[in-house]
PDB file of C-alpha atoms in Angstrom:
ATOM      1  CA  UNK A 338       0.000   0.000   0.000  1.00  0.00           C
ATOM      2  CA  UNK A 339       1.260   3.482  -0.825  1.00  0.00           C
ATOM      3  CA  UNK A 340       2.623   5.831   1.843  1.00  0.00           C
ATOM      4  CA  UNK A 341      -0.049   8.210   3.128  1.00  0.00           C
ATOM      5  CA  UNK A 342       0.816  10.961   5.573  1.00  0.00           C
ATOM      6  CA  UNK A 343      -1.655  11.188   8.465  1.00  0.00           C
ATOM      7  CA  UNK A 344      -2.082  14.407  10.416  1.00  0.00           C
ATOM      8  CA  UNK A 345      -3.787  14.808  13.769  1.00  0.00           C
ATOM      9  CA  UNK A 346      -6.610  16.967  12.460  1.00  0.00           C
ATOM     10  CA  UNK A 347      -6.998  16.201   8.739  1.00  0.00           C
ATOM     11  CA  UNK A 348     -10.692  17.066   8.523  1.00  0.00           C
ATOM     12  CA  UNK A 349     -10.298  20.266  10.532  1.00  0.00           C
ATOM     13  CA  UNK A 350      -7.450  21.224   8.195  1.00  0.00           C
ATOM     14  CA  UNK A 351      -9.647  20.687   5.141  1.00  0.00           C
ATOM     15  CA  UNK A 352     -12.465  22.695   6.726  1.00  0.00           C
ATOM     16  CA  UNK A 353     -10.164  25.607   7.526  1.00  0.00           C
ATOM     17  CA  UNK A 354      -8.570  25.502   4.069  1.00  0.00           C
ATOM     18  CA  UNK A 355     -11.943  25.737   2.350  1.00  0.00           C
ATOM     19  CA  UNK A 356     -13.061  28.605   4.562  1.00  0.00           C
ATOM     20  CA  UNK A 357      -9.890  30.621   4.232  1.00  0.00           C
ATOM     21  CA  UNK A 358      -8.989  29.924   0.593  1.00  0.00           C
ATOM     22  CA  UNK A 359     -12.555  29.821  -0.794  1.00  0.00           C
ATOM     23  CA  UNK A 360     -14.385  32.001   1.748  1.00  0.00           C
ATOM     24  CA  UNK A 361     -17.485  32.704  -0.433  1.00  0.00           C
ATOM     25  CA  UNK A 362     -18.413  29.024   0.036  1.00  0.00           C
ATOM     26  CA  UNK A 363     -19.337  29.738   3.653  1.00  0.00           C
ATOM     27  CA  UNK A 364     -22.171  32.125   2.728  1.00  0.00           C
ATOM     28  CA  UNK A 365     -24.653  29.416   1.615  1.00  0.00           C
ATOM     29  CA  UNK A 366     -23.756  27.467   4.772  1.00  0.00           C
ATOM     30  CA  UNK A 367     -24.697  30.456   6.935  1.00  0.00           C
ATOM     31  CA  UNK A 368     -27.955  30.812   5.019  1.00  0.00           C
ATOM     32  CA  UNK A 369     -28.721  27.128   5.610  1.00  0.00           C
ATOM     33  CA  UNK A 370     -27.707  26.880   9.260  1.00  0.00           C
ATOM     34  CA  UNK A 371     -28.773  30.258  10.615  1.00  0.00           C
ATOM     35  CA  UNK A 372     -31.606  31.050   8.213  1.00  0.00           C
ATOM     36  CA  UNK A 373     -29.763  34.087   6.879  1.00  0.00           C
ATOM     37  CA  UNK A 374     -30.500  35.655   3.512  1.00  0.00           C
ATOM     38  CA  UNK A 375     -27.041  36.694   2.382  1.00  0.00           C
ATOM     39  CA  UNK A 376     -26.688  37.407  -1.319  1.00  0.00           C
ATOM     40  CA  UNK A 377     -23.027  36.410  -1.595  1.00  0.00           C
ATOM     41  CA  UNK A 378     -21.893  39.989  -2.124  1.00  0.00           C
ATOM     42  CA  UNK A 379     -21.095  40.517   1.556  1.00  0.00           C
ATOM     43  CA  UNK A 380     -17.538  40.989   2.810  1.00  0.00           C
ATOM     44  CA  UNK A 381     -16.021  38.256   4.982  1.00  0.00           C
ATOM     45  CA  UNK A 382     -13.335  39.327   7.443  1.00  0.00           C
ATOM     46  CA  UNK A 383     -11.484  36.607   9.336  1.00  0.00           C
ATOM     47  CA  UNK A 384     -10.251  36.938  12.884  1.00  0.00           C
ATOM     48  CA  UNK A 385      -7.085  35.264  14.196  1.00  0.00           C
ATOM     49  CA  UNK A 386      -7.927  31.634  14.971  1.00  0.00           C
ATOM     50  CA  UNK A 387      -5.358  31.367  17.780  1.00  0.00           C
ATOM     51  CA  UNK A 388      -6.749  32.380  21.152  1.00  0.00           C
ATOM     52  CA  UNK A 389      -5.087  32.264  24.547  1.00  0.00           C
ATOM     53  CA  UNK A 390      -7.332  31.060  27.352  1.00  0.00           C
ATOM     54  CA  UNK A 391      -6.555  32.317  30.832  1.00  0.00           C
ATOM     55  CA  UNK A 392      -6.065  29.447  33.282  1.00  0.00           C
ATOM     56  CA  UNK A 393      -5.719  29.256  37.027  1.00  0.00           C
ATOM     57  CA  UNK A 394      -2.335  30.336  38.351  1.00  0.00           C
ATOM     58  CA  UNK A 395      -1.929  33.006  35.674  1.00  0.00           C
ATOM     59  CA  UNK A 396      -1.028  30.522  32.946  1.00  0.00           C
ATOM     60  CA  UNK A 397      -2.292  30.692  29.381  1.00  0.00           C
ATOM     61  CA  UNK A 398      -3.243  27.892  27.031  1.00  0.00           C
ATOM     62  CA  UNK A 399      -3.350  28.374  23.268  1.00  0.00           C
ATOM     63  CA  UNK A 400      -6.416  27.036  21.498  1.00  0.00           C
ATOM     64  CA  UNK A 401      -7.172  27.080  17.796  1.00  0.00           C
ATOM     65  CA  UNK A 402     -10.714  27.551  16.504  1.00  0.00           C
ATOM     66  CA  UNK A 403     -11.754  26.170  13.144  1.00  0.00           C
ATOM     67  CA  UNK A 404     -12.829  29.619  12.083  1.00  0.00           C
ATOM     68  CA  UNK A 405     -13.936  32.913  13.505  1.00  0.00           C
ATOM     69  CA  UNK A 406     -15.044  35.693  11.186  1.00  0.00           C
ATOM     70  CA  UNK A 407     -17.539  38.467  10.648  1.00  0.00           C
ATOM     71  CA  UNK A 408     -19.817  39.115   7.707  1.00  0.00           C
ATOM     72  CA  UNK A 409     -20.232  42.742   6.719  1.00  0.00           C
ATOM     73  CA  UNK A 410     -23.394  43.491   4.763  1.00  0.00           C
ATOM     74  CA  UNK A 411     -26.449  45.520   5.689  1.00  0.00           C
ATOM     75  CA  UNK A 412     -25.360  44.703   9.230  1.00  0.00           C
ATOM     76  CA  UNK A 413     -22.267  43.112  10.694  1.00  0.00           C
ATOM     77  CA  UNK A 414     -22.450  39.731  12.435  1.00  0.00           C
ATOM     78  CA  UNK A 415     -19.747  37.604  14.037  1.00  0.00           C
ATOM     79  CA  UNK A 416     -19.643  33.851  13.496  1.00  0.00           C
ATOM     80  CA  UNK A 417     -17.710  30.929  14.906  1.00  0.00           C
ATOM     81  CA  UNK A 418     -17.908  27.517  13.209  1.00  0.00           C
ATOM     82  CA  UNK A 419     -16.499  24.193  14.340  1.00  0.00           C
ATOM     83  CA  UNK A 420     -16.041  21.001  12.334  1.00  0.00           C
ATOM     84  CA  UNK A 421     -16.273  17.702  14.204  1.00  0.00           C
ATOM     85  CA  UNK A 422     -15.832  14.247  12.692  1.00  0.00           C
ATOM     86  CA  UNK A 423     -17.881  12.546  15.451  1.00  0.00           C
ATOM     87  CA  UNK A 424     -20.137  13.495  18.336  1.00  0.00           C
ATOM     88  CA  UNK A 425     -18.007  14.738  21.220  1.00  0.00           C
ATOM     89  CA  UNK A 426     -19.347  15.600  24.675  1.00  0.00           C
ATOM     90  CA  UNK A 427     -16.605  18.187  25.152  1.00  0.00           C
ATOM     91  CA  UNK A 428     -17.715  20.192  22.107  1.00  0.00           C
ATOM     92  CA  UNK A 429     -19.985  22.504  24.121  1.00  0.00           C
ATOM     93  CA  UNK A 430     -17.170  23.332  26.506  1.00  0.00           C
ATOM     94  CA  UNK A 431     -14.870  24.216  23.633  1.00  0.00           C
ATOM     95  CA  UNK A 432     -17.524  26.323  21.920  1.00  0.00           C
ATOM     96  CA  UNK A 433     -18.098  28.247  25.137  1.00  0.00           C
ATOM     97  CA  UNK A 434     -14.360  28.721  25.703  1.00  0.00           C
ATOM     98  CA  UNK A 435     -13.772  29.914  22.155  1.00  0.00           C
ATOM     99  CA  UNK A 436     -16.906  32.061  22.059  1.00  0.00           C
ATOM    100  CA  UNK A 437     -16.185  33.913  25.266  1.00  0.00           C
ATOM    101  CA  UNK A 438     -12.541  34.450  24.329  1.00  0.00           C
ATOM    102  CA  UNK A 439     -13.525  35.751  20.887  1.00  0.00           C
ATOM    103  CA  UNK A 440     -16.017  38.082  22.578  1.00  0.00           C
ATOM    104  CA  UNK A 441     -13.429  39.226  25.114  1.00  0.00           C
ATOM    105  CA  UNK A 442     -10.804  39.847  22.427  1.00  0.00           C
ATOM    106  CA  UNK A 443     -13.154  42.359  20.818  1.00  0.00           C
ATOM    107  CA  UNK A 444     -14.802  43.606  24.017  1.00  0.00           C
ATOM    108  CA  UNK A 445     -15.276  47.314  24.633  1.00  0.00           C
ATOM    109  CA  UNK A 446     -15.069  49.224  27.895  1.00  0.00           C
ATOM    110  CA  UNK A 447     -17.095  52.395  28.231  1.00  0.00           C
ATOM    111  CA  UNK A 448     -16.889  54.015  31.629  1.00  0.00           C
ATOM    112  CA  UNK A 449     -17.473  51.241  34.130  1.00  0.00           C
ATOM    113  CA  UNK A 450     -19.204  48.916  31.642  1.00  0.00           C
ATOM    114  CA  UNK A 451     -17.561  46.063  29.704  1.00  0.00           C
ATOM    115  CA  UNK A 452     -19.573  45.008  26.650  1.00  0.00           C
ATOM    116  CA  UNK A 453     -18.803  41.663  25.023  1.00  0.00           C
ATOM    117  CA  UNK A 454     -20.610  40.204  22.021  1.00  0.00           C
ATOM    118  CA  UNK A 455     -20.699  36.444  21.633  1.00  0.00           C
ATOM    119  CA  UNK A 456     -20.488  35.176  18.048  1.00  0.00           C
ATOM    120  CA  UNK A 457     -23.177  33.128  16.348  1.00  0.00           C
ATOM    121  CA  UNK A 458     -21.795  29.599  16.728  1.00  0.00           C
ATOM    122  CA  UNK A 459     -22.569  26.351  14.908  1.00  0.00           C
ATOM    123  CA  UNK A 460     -21.119  22.850  14.570  1.00  0.00           C
ATOM    124  CA  UNK A 461     -20.706  20.748  11.431  1.00  0.00           C
ATOM    125  CA  UNK A 462     -20.808  17.035  12.278  1.00  0.00           C
ATOM    126  CA  UNK A 463     -19.293  14.803   9.607  1.00  0.00           C
ATOM    127  CA  UNK A 464     -20.718  11.704  11.297  1.00  0.00           C
ATOM    128  CA  UNK A 465     -23.915  11.523  13.316  1.00  0.00           C
ATOM    129  CA  UNK A 466     -26.207   9.018  14.972  1.00  0.00           C
ATOM    130  CA  UNK A 467     -29.914   8.827  15.751  1.00  0.00           C
ATOM    131  CA  UNK A 468     -29.209  10.410  19.138  1.00  0.00           C
ATOM    132  CA  UNK A 469     -27.234  13.352  17.707  1.00  0.00           C
ATOM    133  CA  UNK A 470     -29.282  16.484  18.487  1.00  0.00           C
ATOM    134  CA  UNK A 471     -30.211  19.153  15.956  1.00  0.00           C
ATOM    135  CA  UNK A 472     -29.171  21.897  18.373  1.00  0.00           C
ATOM    136  CA  UNK A 473     -26.859  22.222  21.332  1.00  0.00           C
ATOM    137  CA  UNK A 474     -27.560  24.697  24.114  1.00  0.00           C
ATOM    138  CA  UNK A 475     -25.442  26.874  26.380  1.00  0.00           C
ATOM    139  CA  UNK A 476     -27.009  28.170  29.572  1.00  0.00           C
ATOM    140  CA  UNK A 477     -25.241  30.779  31.700  1.00  0.00           C
ATOM    141  CA  UNK A 478     -26.444  31.404  35.231  1.00  0.00           C
ATOM    142  CA  UNK A 479     -25.267  34.878  36.237  1.00  0.00           C
ATOM    143  CA  UNK A 480     -25.911  37.059  39.291  1.00  0.00           C
ATOM    144  CA  UNK A 481     -28.105  39.156  37.020  1.00  0.00           C
ATOM    145  CA  UNK A 482     -30.172  36.262  35.719  1.00  0.00           C
ATOM    146  CA  UNK A 483     -30.012  33.207  33.463  1.00  0.00           C
ATOM    147  CA  UNK A 484     -29.138  33.537  29.778  1.00  0.00           C
ATOM    148  CA  UNK A 485     -29.240  30.677  27.284  1.00  0.00           C
ATOM    149  CA  UNK A 486     -28.806  30.331  23.550  1.00  0.00           C
ATOM    150  CA  UNK A 487     -28.811  27.551  20.944  1.00  0.00           C
ATOM    151  CA  UNK A 488     -25.908  26.244  18.888  1.00  0.00           C
ATOM    152  CA  UNK A 489     -27.258  24.911  15.552  1.00  0.00           C
ATOM    153  CA  UNK A 490     -25.937  21.564  14.359  1.00  0.00           C
ATOM    154  CA  UNK A 491     -25.338  20.813  10.673  1.00  0.00           C
ATOM    155  CA  UNK A 492     -25.077  17.116   9.770  1.00  0.00           C
ATOM    156  CA  UNK A 493     -23.237  16.689   6.490  1.00  0.00           C
ATOM    157  CA  UNK A 494     -24.476  13.120   5.935  1.00  0.00           C
ATOM    158  CA  UNK A 495     -28.087  14.310   5.818  1.00  0.00           C
ATOM    159  CA  UNK A 496     -27.526  16.145   2.534  1.00  0.00           C
ATOM    160  CA  UNK A 497     -27.875  14.296  -0.752  1.00  0.00           C
ATOM    161  CA  UNK A 498     -25.785  15.329  -3.752  1.00  0.00           C
ATOM    162  CA  UNK A 499     -28.880  16.925  -5.271  1.00  0.00           C
ATOM    163  CA  UNK A 500     -29.427  19.050  -2.144  1.00  0.00           C
ATOM    164  CA  UNK A 501     -25.767  20.024  -1.972  1.00  0.00           C
ATOM    165  CA  UNK A 502     -25.825  21.468  -5.483  1.00  0.00           C
ATOM    166  CA  UNK A 503     -29.376  22.805  -5.228  1.00  0.00           C
ATOM    167  CA  UNK A 504     -28.519  24.771  -2.079  1.00  0.00           C
ATOM    168  CA  UNK A 505     -24.995  25.591  -3.295  1.00  0.00           C
ATOM    169  CA  UNK A 506     -23.457  23.900  -0.252  1.00  0.00           C
ATOM    170  CA  UNK A 507     -20.250  23.182  -2.137  1.00  0.00           C
ATOM    171  CA  UNK A 508     -18.251  23.276   1.084  1.00  0.00           C
ATOM    172  CA  UNK A 509     -19.781  19.891   1.968  1.00  0.00           C
ATOM    173  CA  UNK A 510     -18.492  18.138  -1.167  1.00  0.00           C
ATOM    174  CA  UNK A 511     -15.112  17.069   0.290  1.00  0.00           C
ATOM    175  CA  UNK A 512     -16.995  15.453   3.187  1.00  0.00           C
ATOM    176  CA  UNK A 513     -19.582  13.667   1.033  1.00  0.00           C
ATOM    177  CA  UNK A 514     -17.503  10.470   1.192  1.00  0.00           C
ATOM    178  CA  UNK A 515     -18.558  10.121   4.866  1.00  0.00           C
ATOM    179  CA  UNK A 516     -22.018   9.090   3.666  1.00  0.00           C
ATOM    180  CA  UNK A 517     -20.393   6.008   2.057  1.00  0.00           C
ATOM    181  CA  UNK A 518     -18.091   5.090   4.934  1.00  0.00           C
ATOM    182  CA  UNK A 519     -20.169   2.166   6.256  1.00  0.00           C
ATOM    183  CA  UNK A 520     -20.104   0.533   2.794  1.00  0.00           C
ATOM    184  CA  UNK A 521     -16.348   0.664   2.150  1.00  0.00           C
ATOM    185  CA  UNK A 522     -16.019  -3.099   2.756  1.00  0.00           C
ATOM    186  CA  UNK A 523     -18.675  -3.761   0.119  1.00  0.00           C
ATOM    187  CA  UNK A 524     -16.964  -1.499  -2.405  1.00  0.00           C
ATOM    188  CA  UNK A 525     -13.661  -3.273  -1.858  1.00  0.00           C
ATOM    189  CA  UNK A 526     -15.195  -6.679  -2.635  1.00  0.00           C
ATOM    190  CA  UNK A 527     -17.842  -5.785  -5.226  1.00  0.00           C
ATOM    191  CA  UNK A 528     -16.640  -4.061  -8.385  1.00  0.00           C
ATOM    192  CA  UNK A 529     -20.199  -3.240  -9.482  1.00  0.00           C
ATOM    193  CA  UNK A 530     -20.836  -1.300  -6.274  1.00  0.00           C
ATOM    194  CA  UNK A 531     -17.461   0.410  -6.605  1.00  0.00           C
ATOM    195  CA  UNK A 532     -18.372   1.451 -10.144  1.00  0.00           C
ATOM    196  CA  UNK A 533     -21.580   3.020  -8.805  1.00  0.00           C
ATOM    197  CA  UNK A 534     -19.508   5.040  -6.325  1.00  0.00           C
ATOM    198  CA  UNK A 535     -17.214   6.154  -9.144  1.00  0.00           C
ATOM    199  CA  UNK A 536     -20.209   7.202 -11.235  1.00  0.00           C
ATOM    200  CA  UNK A 537     -21.453   9.333  -8.341  1.00  0.00           C
ATOM    201  CA  UNK A 538     -18.108  11.102  -8.132  1.00  0.00           C
ATOM    202  CA  UNK A 539     -18.138  11.498 -11.882  1.00  0.00           C
ATOM    203  CA  UNK A 540     -21.389  13.435 -11.427  1.00  0.00           C
ATOM    204  CA  UNK A 541     -19.718  15.653  -8.820  1.00  0.00           C
ATOM    205  CA  UNK A 542     -16.833  16.418 -11.170  1.00  0.00           C
ATOM    206  CA  UNK A 543     -19.216  17.160 -14.056  1.00  0.00           C
ATOM    207  CA  UNK A 544     -21.390  19.467 -11.955  1.00  0.00           C
ATOM    208  CA  UNK A 545     -18.334  21.401 -10.799  1.00  0.00           C
ATOM    209  CA  UNK A 546     -17.310  21.756 -14.449  1.00  0.00           C
ATOM    210  CA  UNK A 547     -20.790  23.109 -15.258  1.00  0.00           C
ATOM    211  CA  UNK A 548     -20.562  25.673 -12.455  1.00  0.00           C
ATOM    212  CA  UNK A 549     -17.136  26.696 -13.728  1.00  0.00           C
ATOM    213  CA  UNK A 550     -18.382  27.095 -17.296  1.00  0.00           C
ATOM    214  CA  UNK A 551     -21.353  29.134 -16.045  1.00  0.00           C
ATOM    215  CA  UNK A 552     -18.990  31.466 -14.186  1.00  0.00           C
ATOM    216  CA  UNK A 553     -20.484  30.560 -10.804  1.00  0.00           C
ATOM    217  CA  UNK A 554     -17.183  29.305  -9.380  1.00  0.00           C
ATOM    218  CA  UNK A 555     -13.570  29.976 -10.330  1.00  0.00           C
ATOM    219  CA  UNK A 556     -11.014  27.453 -11.544  1.00  0.00           C
ATOM    220  CA  UNK A 557      -9.228  27.986  -8.242  1.00  0.00           C
ATOM    221  CA  UNK A 558     -12.354  27.040  -6.262  1.00  0.00           C
ATOM    222  CA  UNK A 559     -12.992  23.985  -8.443  1.00  0.00           C
ATOM    223  CA  UNK A 560      -9.408  22.773  -8.001  1.00  0.00           C
ATOM    224  CA  UNK A 561      -9.470  23.378  -4.259  1.00  0.00           C
ATOM    225  CA  UNK A 562     -12.737  21.458  -3.770  1.00  0.00           C
ATOM    226  CA  UNK A 563     -11.320  18.494  -5.706  1.00  0.00           C
ATOM    227  CA  UNK A 564      -8.001  18.681  -3.869  1.00  0.00           C
ATOM    228  CA  UNK A 565      -9.708  18.777  -0.465  1.00  0.00           C
ATOM    229  CA  UNK A 566     -11.980  15.883  -1.490  1.00  0.00           C
ATOM    230  CA  UNK A 567      -8.871  13.836  -2.209  1.00  0.00           C
ATOM    231  CA  UNK A 568      -7.360  14.857   1.134  1.00  0.00           C
ATOM    232  CA  UNK A 569     -10.416  13.599   3.021  1.00  0.00           C
ATOM    233  CA  UNK A 570     -10.498  10.427   0.914  1.00  0.00           C
ATOM    234  CA  UNK A 571      -6.879   9.596   1.755  1.00  0.00           C
ATOM    235  CA  UNK A 572      -7.609   9.639   5.467  1.00  0.00           C
ATOM    236  CA  UNK A 573     -11.071   8.135   5.688  1.00  0.00           C
ATOM    237  CA  UNK A 574     -10.265   5.297   3.251  1.00  0.00           C
ATOM    238  CA  UNK A 575      -6.692   4.699   4.338  1.00  0.00           C
ATOM    239  CA  UNK A 576      -7.402   0.943   4.747  1.00  0.00           C
ATOM    240  CA  UNK A 577      -9.396   0.627   1.517  1.00  0.00           C
ATOM    241  CA  UNK A 578      -7.125   0.792  -1.475  1.00  0.00           C
ATOM    242  CA  UNK A 579      -9.774   0.085  -4.143  1.00  0.00           C
ATOM    243  CA  UNK A 580     -12.085   2.793  -2.790  1.00  0.00           C
ATOM    244  CA  UNK A 581      -9.268   5.324  -2.567  1.00  0.00           C
ATOM    245  CA  UNK A 582      -7.824   4.621  -5.987  1.00  0.00           C
ATOM    246  CA  UNK A 583     -11.222   4.282  -7.653  1.00  0.00           C
ATOM    247  CA  UNK A 584     -12.569   7.643  -6.493  1.00  0.00           C
ATOM    248  CA  UNK A 585      -9.294   9.445  -7.002  1.00  0.00           C
ATOM    249  CA  UNK A 586      -9.073   8.151 -10.573  1.00  0.00           C
ATOM    250  CA  UNK A 587     -12.379   9.883 -11.288  1.00  0.00           C
ATOM    251  CA  UNK A 588     -11.623  13.108  -9.420  1.00  0.00           C
ATOM    252  CA  UNK A 589      -8.223  13.578 -11.023  1.00  0.00           C
ATOM    253  CA  UNK A 590      -5.385  12.567  -8.713  1.00  0.00           C
ATOM    254  CA  UNK A 591      -3.903  14.366  -5.734  1.00  0.00           C
ATOM    255  CA  UNK A 592      -1.802  17.132  -7.226  1.00  0.00           C
ATOM    256  CA  UNK A 593      -4.238  19.987  -7.135  1.00  0.00           C
ATOM    257  CA  UNK A 594      -3.354  22.029  -4.059  1.00  0.00           C
ATOM    258  CA  UNK A 595      -0.240  23.625  -5.519  1.00  0.00           C
ATOM    259  CA  UNK A 596      -1.947  23.780  -8.920  1.00  0.00           C
ATOM    260  CA  UNK A 597      -4.801  25.763  -7.388  1.00  0.00           C
ATOM    261  CA  UNK A 598      -2.379  28.026  -5.548  1.00  0.00           C
ATOM    262  CA  UNK A 599      -0.581  28.679  -8.835  1.00  0.00           C
ATOM    263  CA  UNK A 600      -3.837  29.587 -10.554  1.00  0.00           C
ATOM    264  CA  UNK A 601      -4.711  32.003  -7.771  1.00  0.00           C
ATOM    265  CA  UNK A 602      -1.255  33.614  -7.784  1.00  0.00           C
ATOM    266  CA  UNK A 603      -1.321  34.055 -11.544  1.00  0.00           C
ATOM    267  CA  UNK A 604      -4.778  35.618 -11.314  1.00  0.00           C
ATOM    268  CA  UNK A 605      -3.577  38.101  -8.688  1.00  0.00           C
ATOM    269  CA  UNK A 606      -0.521  38.994 -10.780  1.00  0.00           C
ATOM    270  CA  UNK A 607      -2.730  39.576 -13.812  1.00  0.00           C
ATOM    271  CA  UNK A 608      -4.928  41.844 -11.703  1.00  0.00           C
ATOM    272  CA  UNK A 609      -1.914  43.848 -10.519  1.00  0.00           C
ATOM    273  CA  UNK A 610      -0.634  44.313 -14.052  1.00  0.00           C
ATOM    274  CA  UNK A 611      -4.075  45.462 -15.146  1.00  0.00           C
ATOM    275  CA  UNK A 612      -4.217  47.993 -12.313  1.00  0.00           C
ATOM    276  CA  UNK A 613      -0.746  49.330 -13.166  1.00  0.00           C
ATOM    277  CA  UNK A 614      -1.663  49.638 -16.844  1.00  0.00           C
ATOM    278  CA  UNK A 615      -4.801  51.645 -16.085  1.00  0.00           C
ATOM    279  CA  UNK A 616      -2.962  53.975 -13.702  1.00  0.00           C
ATOM    280  CA  UNK A 617      -0.156  54.528 -16.238  1.00  0.00           C
ATOM    281  CA  UNK A 618      -2.695  55.444 -18.912  1.00  0.00           C
ATOM    282  CA  UNK A 619      -4.104  58.005 -16.481  1.00  0.00           C
ATOM    283  CA  UNK A 620      -0.595  59.505 -16.095  1.00  0.00           C
ATOM    284  CA  UNK A 621      -0.502  58.668 -12.395  1.00  0.00           C
ATOM    285  CA  UNK A 622       3.057  59.164 -11.027  1.00  0.00           C
ATOM    286  CA  UNK A 623       5.102  56.002 -10.593  1.00  0.00           C
ATOM    287  CA  UNK A 624       5.518  56.515  -6.859  1.00  0.00           C
ATOM    288  CA  UNK A 625       1.756  56.824  -6.430  1.00  0.00           C
ATOM    289  CA  UNK A 626       1.208  53.652  -8.457  1.00  0.00           C
ATOM    290  CA  UNK A 627       3.653  51.804  -6.208  1.00  0.00           C
ATOM    291  CA  UNK A 628       1.855  52.966  -3.081  1.00  0.00           C
ATOM    292  CA  UNK A 629      -1.536  52.011  -4.499  1.00  0.00           C
ATOM    293  CA  UNK A 630      -0.616  48.461  -5.450  1.00  0.00           C
ATOM    294  CA  UNK A 631       1.294  47.979  -2.192  1.00  0.00           C
ATOM    295  CA  UNK A 632      -1.844  48.868  -0.255  1.00  0.00           C
ATOM    296  CA  UNK A 633      -4.382  47.103  -2.480  1.00  0.00           C
ATOM    297  CA  UNK A 634      -2.459  43.848  -2.890  1.00  0.00           C
ATOM    298  CA  UNK A 635      -0.492  43.874   0.376  1.00  0.00           C
ATOM    299  CA  UNK A 636       2.897  43.921  -1.375  1.00  0.00           C
ATOM    300  CA  UNK A 637       6.273  44.941  -0.038  1.00  0.00           C
ATOM    301  CA  UNK A 638       7.969  47.947  -1.716  1.00  0.00           C
ATOM    302  CA  UNK A 639      10.480  45.576  -3.337  1.00  0.00           C
ATOM    303  CA  UNK A 640       7.797  43.218  -4.689  1.00  0.00           C
ATOM    304  CA  UNK A 641       5.729  46.069  -6.108  1.00  0.00           C
ATOM    305  CA  UNK A 642       8.604  47.548  -8.144  1.00  0.00           C
ATOM    306  CA  UNK A 643       8.765  44.638 -10.596  1.00  0.00           C
ATOM    307  CA  UNK A 644       5.312  45.532 -11.916  1.00  0.00           C
ATOM    308  CA  UNK A 645       6.584  48.897 -13.164  1.00  0.00           C
TER     309      UNK A 645
END
C-alpha cells in the first residue's frame, strides 16, 4: 500500500482551508444553518484563529478555533464555526471557551461597563447518529439572571448530492464520502458497487465543471474542492485501497493544491498588471502607483517595483 501521511486533524485542516482559501463558500452554509438571507456579495473578514485562554495560576493555554469571522453586509455579524468528525461531549465546553474568548478579544469598555458580544456559533458534524441532536444549548447562570442560547448543528451526511448542489453547499463536497463510509467493505469486494460510487463522483466532477463554465465558481475554487476531497479520501479510506484509488481516478489525482495556488497567484498577478496599466494610462506618477498596489495587494515595496 502506498505511503499516506496522516495528520492529527486532517478534517479540521480541510475545513479551515476551504473557509480561508474559498471564503465565499461559507455564505450558503450560513444561510442554511442560521436562516440568513445573504446574497453572496457581503464581505467576509477573518479573525485570528489562535486564542489564549486564561487558566488558574496566571497561565495561558493556546487554542485554535476552526474559524472565527464576521460578515459585513447591511449589518455586521460575528460567526464561529467548528467542524467535528464525530459526536463529542466536550464540544460545548470548547464552543463556550472559544466564544467567550472571541467576545473578550473584541470587548469594549465604556466608563465602568464592559460590553462583550458572543459570536453566532454552529457545529458541522461529519458523522452523526440517531441520538445526535439538531441543536446544542449553552445556559449561563449569572448574578443578574439566566441567559441561554442555541448552537445549531449541521449534519453533512443528511444532505444528498442533489441538495448540496441545489442549495450551493459546495463546502460539503469534500466530506460527502462520509455518507459512504459504512459501505467501504462492500466497495472493496464488489466491483459493481465500486463502479456506482465512481459514477457518483463522476457526477460531482461534471457538476463542478458546469458551475465553472457558467462562471459561478472559479477554476481555483474547483481545483481546491477536488483537492480537499482527495485529502479527506486519503484519510477516511486509508485501509481501503480500491475505494481510494477508484474515487481518485475519477476526481483527477492528488496534485491539485499547488496547482490551485498557482492559478490564484497568476490571477492576482494579472490583476496587478491590469491595475498598473490603467494607472499609467491616467498619467498617475510612478511613486503613487507603487503605493496604491502595495496597499491594495499587500505587497512589499520591493515586490511592487517589478510591476513597473
